[in-house]
PDB file of C-alpha atoms in Angstrom:
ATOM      1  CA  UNK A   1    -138.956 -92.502  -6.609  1.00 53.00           C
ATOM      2  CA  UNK A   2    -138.309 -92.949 -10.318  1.00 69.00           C
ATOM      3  CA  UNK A   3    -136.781 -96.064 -11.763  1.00 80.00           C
ATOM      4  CA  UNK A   4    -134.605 -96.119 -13.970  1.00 86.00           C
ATOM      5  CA  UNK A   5    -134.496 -99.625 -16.213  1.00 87.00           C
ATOM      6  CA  UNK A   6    -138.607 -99.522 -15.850  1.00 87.00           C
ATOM      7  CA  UNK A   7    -139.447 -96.070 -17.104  1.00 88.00           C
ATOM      8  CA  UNK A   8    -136.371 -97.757 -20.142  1.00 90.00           C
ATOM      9  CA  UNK A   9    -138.736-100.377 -20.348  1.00 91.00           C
ATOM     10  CA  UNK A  10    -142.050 -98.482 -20.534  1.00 91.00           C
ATOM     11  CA  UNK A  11    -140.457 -96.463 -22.834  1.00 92.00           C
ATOM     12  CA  UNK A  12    -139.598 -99.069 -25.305  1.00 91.00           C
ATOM     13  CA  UNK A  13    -142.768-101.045 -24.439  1.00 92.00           C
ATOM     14  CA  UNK A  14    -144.730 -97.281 -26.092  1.00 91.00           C
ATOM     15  CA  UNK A  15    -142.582 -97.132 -28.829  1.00 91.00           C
ATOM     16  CA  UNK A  16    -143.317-100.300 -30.193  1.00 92.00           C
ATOM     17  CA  UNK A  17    -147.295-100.172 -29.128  1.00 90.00           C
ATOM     18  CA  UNK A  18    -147.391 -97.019 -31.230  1.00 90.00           C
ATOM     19  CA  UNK A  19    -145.275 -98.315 -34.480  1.00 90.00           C
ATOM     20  CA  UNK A  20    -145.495-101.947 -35.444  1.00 89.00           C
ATOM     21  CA  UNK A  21    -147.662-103.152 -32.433  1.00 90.00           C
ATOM     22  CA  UNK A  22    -151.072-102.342 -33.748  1.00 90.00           C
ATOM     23  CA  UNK A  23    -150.210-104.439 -36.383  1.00 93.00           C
ATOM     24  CA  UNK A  24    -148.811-107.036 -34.454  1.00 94.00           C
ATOM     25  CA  UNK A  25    -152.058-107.380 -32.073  1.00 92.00           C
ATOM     26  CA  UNK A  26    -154.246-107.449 -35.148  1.00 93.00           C
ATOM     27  CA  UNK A  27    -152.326-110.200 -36.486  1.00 95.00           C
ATOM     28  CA  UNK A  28    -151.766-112.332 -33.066  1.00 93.00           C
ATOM     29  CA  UNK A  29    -155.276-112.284 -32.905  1.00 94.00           C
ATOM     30  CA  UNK A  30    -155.694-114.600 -35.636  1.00 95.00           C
ATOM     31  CA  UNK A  31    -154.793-119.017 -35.131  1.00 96.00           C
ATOM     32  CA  UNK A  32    -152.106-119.230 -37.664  1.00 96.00           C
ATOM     33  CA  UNK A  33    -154.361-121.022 -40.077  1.00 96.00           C
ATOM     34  CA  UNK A  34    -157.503-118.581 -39.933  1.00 97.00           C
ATOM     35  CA  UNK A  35    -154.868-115.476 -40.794  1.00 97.00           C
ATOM     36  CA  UNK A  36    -152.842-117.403 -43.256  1.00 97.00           C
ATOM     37  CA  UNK A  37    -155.932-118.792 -45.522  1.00 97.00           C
ATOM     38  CA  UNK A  38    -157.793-115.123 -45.473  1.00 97.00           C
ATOM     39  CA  UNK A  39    -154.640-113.197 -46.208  1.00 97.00           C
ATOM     40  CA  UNK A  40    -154.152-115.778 -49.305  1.00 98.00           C
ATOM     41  CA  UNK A  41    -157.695-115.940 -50.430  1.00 98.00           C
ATOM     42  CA  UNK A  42    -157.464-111.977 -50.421  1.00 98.00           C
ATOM     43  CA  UNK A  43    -154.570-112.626 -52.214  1.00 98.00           C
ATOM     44  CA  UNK A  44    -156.509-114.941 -54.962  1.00 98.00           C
ATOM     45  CA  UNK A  45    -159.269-112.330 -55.397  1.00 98.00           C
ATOM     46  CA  UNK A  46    -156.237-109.767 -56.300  1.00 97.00           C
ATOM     47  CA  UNK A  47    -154.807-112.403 -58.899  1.00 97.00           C
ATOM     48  CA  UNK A  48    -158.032-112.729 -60.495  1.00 98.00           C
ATOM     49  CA  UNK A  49    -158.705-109.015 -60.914  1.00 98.00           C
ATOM     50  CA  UNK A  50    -155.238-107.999 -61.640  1.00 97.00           C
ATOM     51  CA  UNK A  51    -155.169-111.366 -64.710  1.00 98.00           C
ATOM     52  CA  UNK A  52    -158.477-110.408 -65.725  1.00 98.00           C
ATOM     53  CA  UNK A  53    -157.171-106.740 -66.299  1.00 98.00           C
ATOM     54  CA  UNK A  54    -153.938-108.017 -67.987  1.00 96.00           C
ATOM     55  CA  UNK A  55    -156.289-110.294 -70.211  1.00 96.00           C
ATOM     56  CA  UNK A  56    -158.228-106.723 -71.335  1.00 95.00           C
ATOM     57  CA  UNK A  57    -154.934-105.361 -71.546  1.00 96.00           C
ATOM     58  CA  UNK A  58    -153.825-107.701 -74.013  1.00 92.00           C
ATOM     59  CA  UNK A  59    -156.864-108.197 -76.082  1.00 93.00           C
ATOM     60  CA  UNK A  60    -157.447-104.756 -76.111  1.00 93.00           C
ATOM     61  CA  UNK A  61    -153.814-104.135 -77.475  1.00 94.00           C
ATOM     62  CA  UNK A  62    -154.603-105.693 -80.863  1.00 89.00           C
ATOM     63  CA  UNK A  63    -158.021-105.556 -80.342  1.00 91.00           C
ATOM     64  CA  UNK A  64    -158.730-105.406 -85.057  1.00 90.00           C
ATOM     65  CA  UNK A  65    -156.050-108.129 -85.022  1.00 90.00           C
ATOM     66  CA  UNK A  66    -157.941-110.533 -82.538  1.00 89.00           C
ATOM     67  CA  UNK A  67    -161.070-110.101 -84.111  1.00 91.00           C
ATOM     68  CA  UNK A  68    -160.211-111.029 -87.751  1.00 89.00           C
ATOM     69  CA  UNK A  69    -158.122-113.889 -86.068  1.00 89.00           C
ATOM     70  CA  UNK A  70    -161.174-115.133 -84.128  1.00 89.00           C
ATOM     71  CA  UNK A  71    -162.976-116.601 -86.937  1.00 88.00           C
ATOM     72  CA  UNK A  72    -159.649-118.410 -87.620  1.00 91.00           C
ATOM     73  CA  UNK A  73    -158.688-119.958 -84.143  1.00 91.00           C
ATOM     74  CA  UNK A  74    -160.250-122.885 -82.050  1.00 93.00           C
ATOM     75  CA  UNK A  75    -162.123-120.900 -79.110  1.00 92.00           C
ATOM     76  CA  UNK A  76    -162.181-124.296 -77.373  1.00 95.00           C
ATOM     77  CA  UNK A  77    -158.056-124.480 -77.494  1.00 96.00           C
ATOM     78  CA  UNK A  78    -158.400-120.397 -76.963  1.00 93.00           C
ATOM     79  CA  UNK A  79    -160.757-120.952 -73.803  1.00 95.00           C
ATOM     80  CA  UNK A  80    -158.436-123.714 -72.339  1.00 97.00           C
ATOM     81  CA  UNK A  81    -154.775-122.120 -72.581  1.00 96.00           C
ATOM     82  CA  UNK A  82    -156.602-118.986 -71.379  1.00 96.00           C
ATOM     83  CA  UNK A  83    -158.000-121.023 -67.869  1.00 98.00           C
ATOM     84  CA  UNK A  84    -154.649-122.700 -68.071  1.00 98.00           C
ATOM     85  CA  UNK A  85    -152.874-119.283 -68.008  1.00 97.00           C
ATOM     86  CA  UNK A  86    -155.283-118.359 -65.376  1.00 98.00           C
ATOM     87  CA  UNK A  87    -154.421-121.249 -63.108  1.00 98.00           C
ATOM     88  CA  UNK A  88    -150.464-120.889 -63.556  1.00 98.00           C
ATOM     89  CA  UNK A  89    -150.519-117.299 -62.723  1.00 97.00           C
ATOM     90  CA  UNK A  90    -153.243-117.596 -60.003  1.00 98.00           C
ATOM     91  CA  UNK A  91    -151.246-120.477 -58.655  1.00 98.00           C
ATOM     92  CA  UNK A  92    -147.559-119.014 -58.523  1.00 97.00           C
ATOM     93  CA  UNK A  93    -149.697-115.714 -56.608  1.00 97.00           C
ATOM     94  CA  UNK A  94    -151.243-118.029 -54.004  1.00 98.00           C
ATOM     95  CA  UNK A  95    -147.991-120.050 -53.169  1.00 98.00           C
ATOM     96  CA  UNK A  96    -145.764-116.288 -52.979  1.00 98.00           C
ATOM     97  CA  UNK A  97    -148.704-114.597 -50.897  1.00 98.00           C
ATOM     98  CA  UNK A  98    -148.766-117.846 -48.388  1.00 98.00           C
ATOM     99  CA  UNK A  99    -144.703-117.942 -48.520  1.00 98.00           C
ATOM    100  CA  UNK A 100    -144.917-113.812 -47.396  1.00 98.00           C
ATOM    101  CA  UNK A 101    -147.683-114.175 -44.546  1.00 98.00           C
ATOM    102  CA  UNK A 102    -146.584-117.075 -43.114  1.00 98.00           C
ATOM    103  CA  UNK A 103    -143.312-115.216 -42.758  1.00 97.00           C
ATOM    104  CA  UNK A 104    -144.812-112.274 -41.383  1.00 96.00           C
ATOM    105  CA  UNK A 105    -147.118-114.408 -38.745  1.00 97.00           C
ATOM    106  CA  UNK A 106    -144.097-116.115 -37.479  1.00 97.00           C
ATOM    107  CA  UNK A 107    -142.111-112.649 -37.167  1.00 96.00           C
ATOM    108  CA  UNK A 108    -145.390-110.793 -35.468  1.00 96.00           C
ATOM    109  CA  UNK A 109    -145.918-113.984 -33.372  1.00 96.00           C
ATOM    110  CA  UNK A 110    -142.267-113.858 -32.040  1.00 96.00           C
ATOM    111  CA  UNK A 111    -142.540-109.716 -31.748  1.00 95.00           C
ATOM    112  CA  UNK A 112    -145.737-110.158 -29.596  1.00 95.00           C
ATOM    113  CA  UNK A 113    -143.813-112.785 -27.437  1.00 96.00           C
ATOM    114  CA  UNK A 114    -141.281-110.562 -26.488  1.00 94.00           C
ATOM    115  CA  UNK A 115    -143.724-107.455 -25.647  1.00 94.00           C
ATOM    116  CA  UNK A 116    -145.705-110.086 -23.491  1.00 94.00           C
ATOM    117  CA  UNK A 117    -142.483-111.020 -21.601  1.00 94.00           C
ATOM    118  CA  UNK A 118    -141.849-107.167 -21.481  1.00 93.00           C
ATOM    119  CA  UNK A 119    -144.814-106.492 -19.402  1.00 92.00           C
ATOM    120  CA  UNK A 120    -144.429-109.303 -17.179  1.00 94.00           C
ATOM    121  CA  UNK A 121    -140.637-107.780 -16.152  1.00 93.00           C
ATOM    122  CA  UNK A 122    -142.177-104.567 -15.803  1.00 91.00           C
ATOM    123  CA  UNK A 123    -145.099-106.454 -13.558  1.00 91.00           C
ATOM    124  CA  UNK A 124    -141.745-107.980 -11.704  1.00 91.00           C
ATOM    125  CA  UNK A 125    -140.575-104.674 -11.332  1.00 87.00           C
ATOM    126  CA  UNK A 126    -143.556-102.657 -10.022  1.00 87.00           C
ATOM    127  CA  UNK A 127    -144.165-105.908  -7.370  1.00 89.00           C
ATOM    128  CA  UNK A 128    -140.734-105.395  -6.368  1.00 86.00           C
ATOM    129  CA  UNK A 129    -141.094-102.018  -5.643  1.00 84.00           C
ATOM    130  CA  UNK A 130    -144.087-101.711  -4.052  1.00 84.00           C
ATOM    131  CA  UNK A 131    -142.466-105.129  -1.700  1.00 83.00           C
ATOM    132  CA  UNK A 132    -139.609-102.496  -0.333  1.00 73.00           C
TER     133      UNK A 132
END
């Protein structure tokens, strides 16, 4: 005999295991800490590349200009607003990226909680079944 409110529930339960559950599982698998500090040192090594290109991009831009200047300028002063610039930007990228996956941890946590009560109702269900 069918039921109802479980094949509802299995159906629901499949829908979300095929969308936003795989991502969900691979991020409850992670202590909040552990997912939070590789997510934002993935999201240092982006800063880095993506300043580093910027820097080229820059340099690059008045590349005849910047070379007759560089006799001119303090590389020390040059070297030290450039690491400066680094940090600031590298900084501002770490404190958005931890701001965004701590958000998303919390929101796949609290998904995952709700599947996991899910299959205990439809465990409820399929004990109260076979029990008639």
């Amino acid at each position: 005999m069918l039921n109802e409110e479980r094949i509802k529930l299995m159906t629901k339960m499949a829908c979300y295991e095929a969308n936003e559950g795989k991502k969900n599982v691979a991020i409850g698998n992670y202590f909040r800490g552990d997912y939070i500090g590789l997510q934002v040192i993935k999201s240092i090594l982006s800063a880095t590349i993506a300043f580093v290109i910027l820097f080229a991009m820059f340099i690059f831009y008045d590349f005849e200009i910047f070379m007759t200047d560089i006799y001119k300028m303090d590389l020390f002063q040059f070297a030290k607003s450039v690491i400066i610039d680094y940090l600031i930007f590298t900084g501002v990228y770490a404190l958005i990226s931890y701001g965004v996956y701590t958000y998303r941890y919390t929101r796949a946590k609290k998904s995952l909680k709700m599947y996991y009560n899910n299959l205990k109702r439809l465990a409820y269900l399929y004990d109260r079944e076979n029990k008639k």
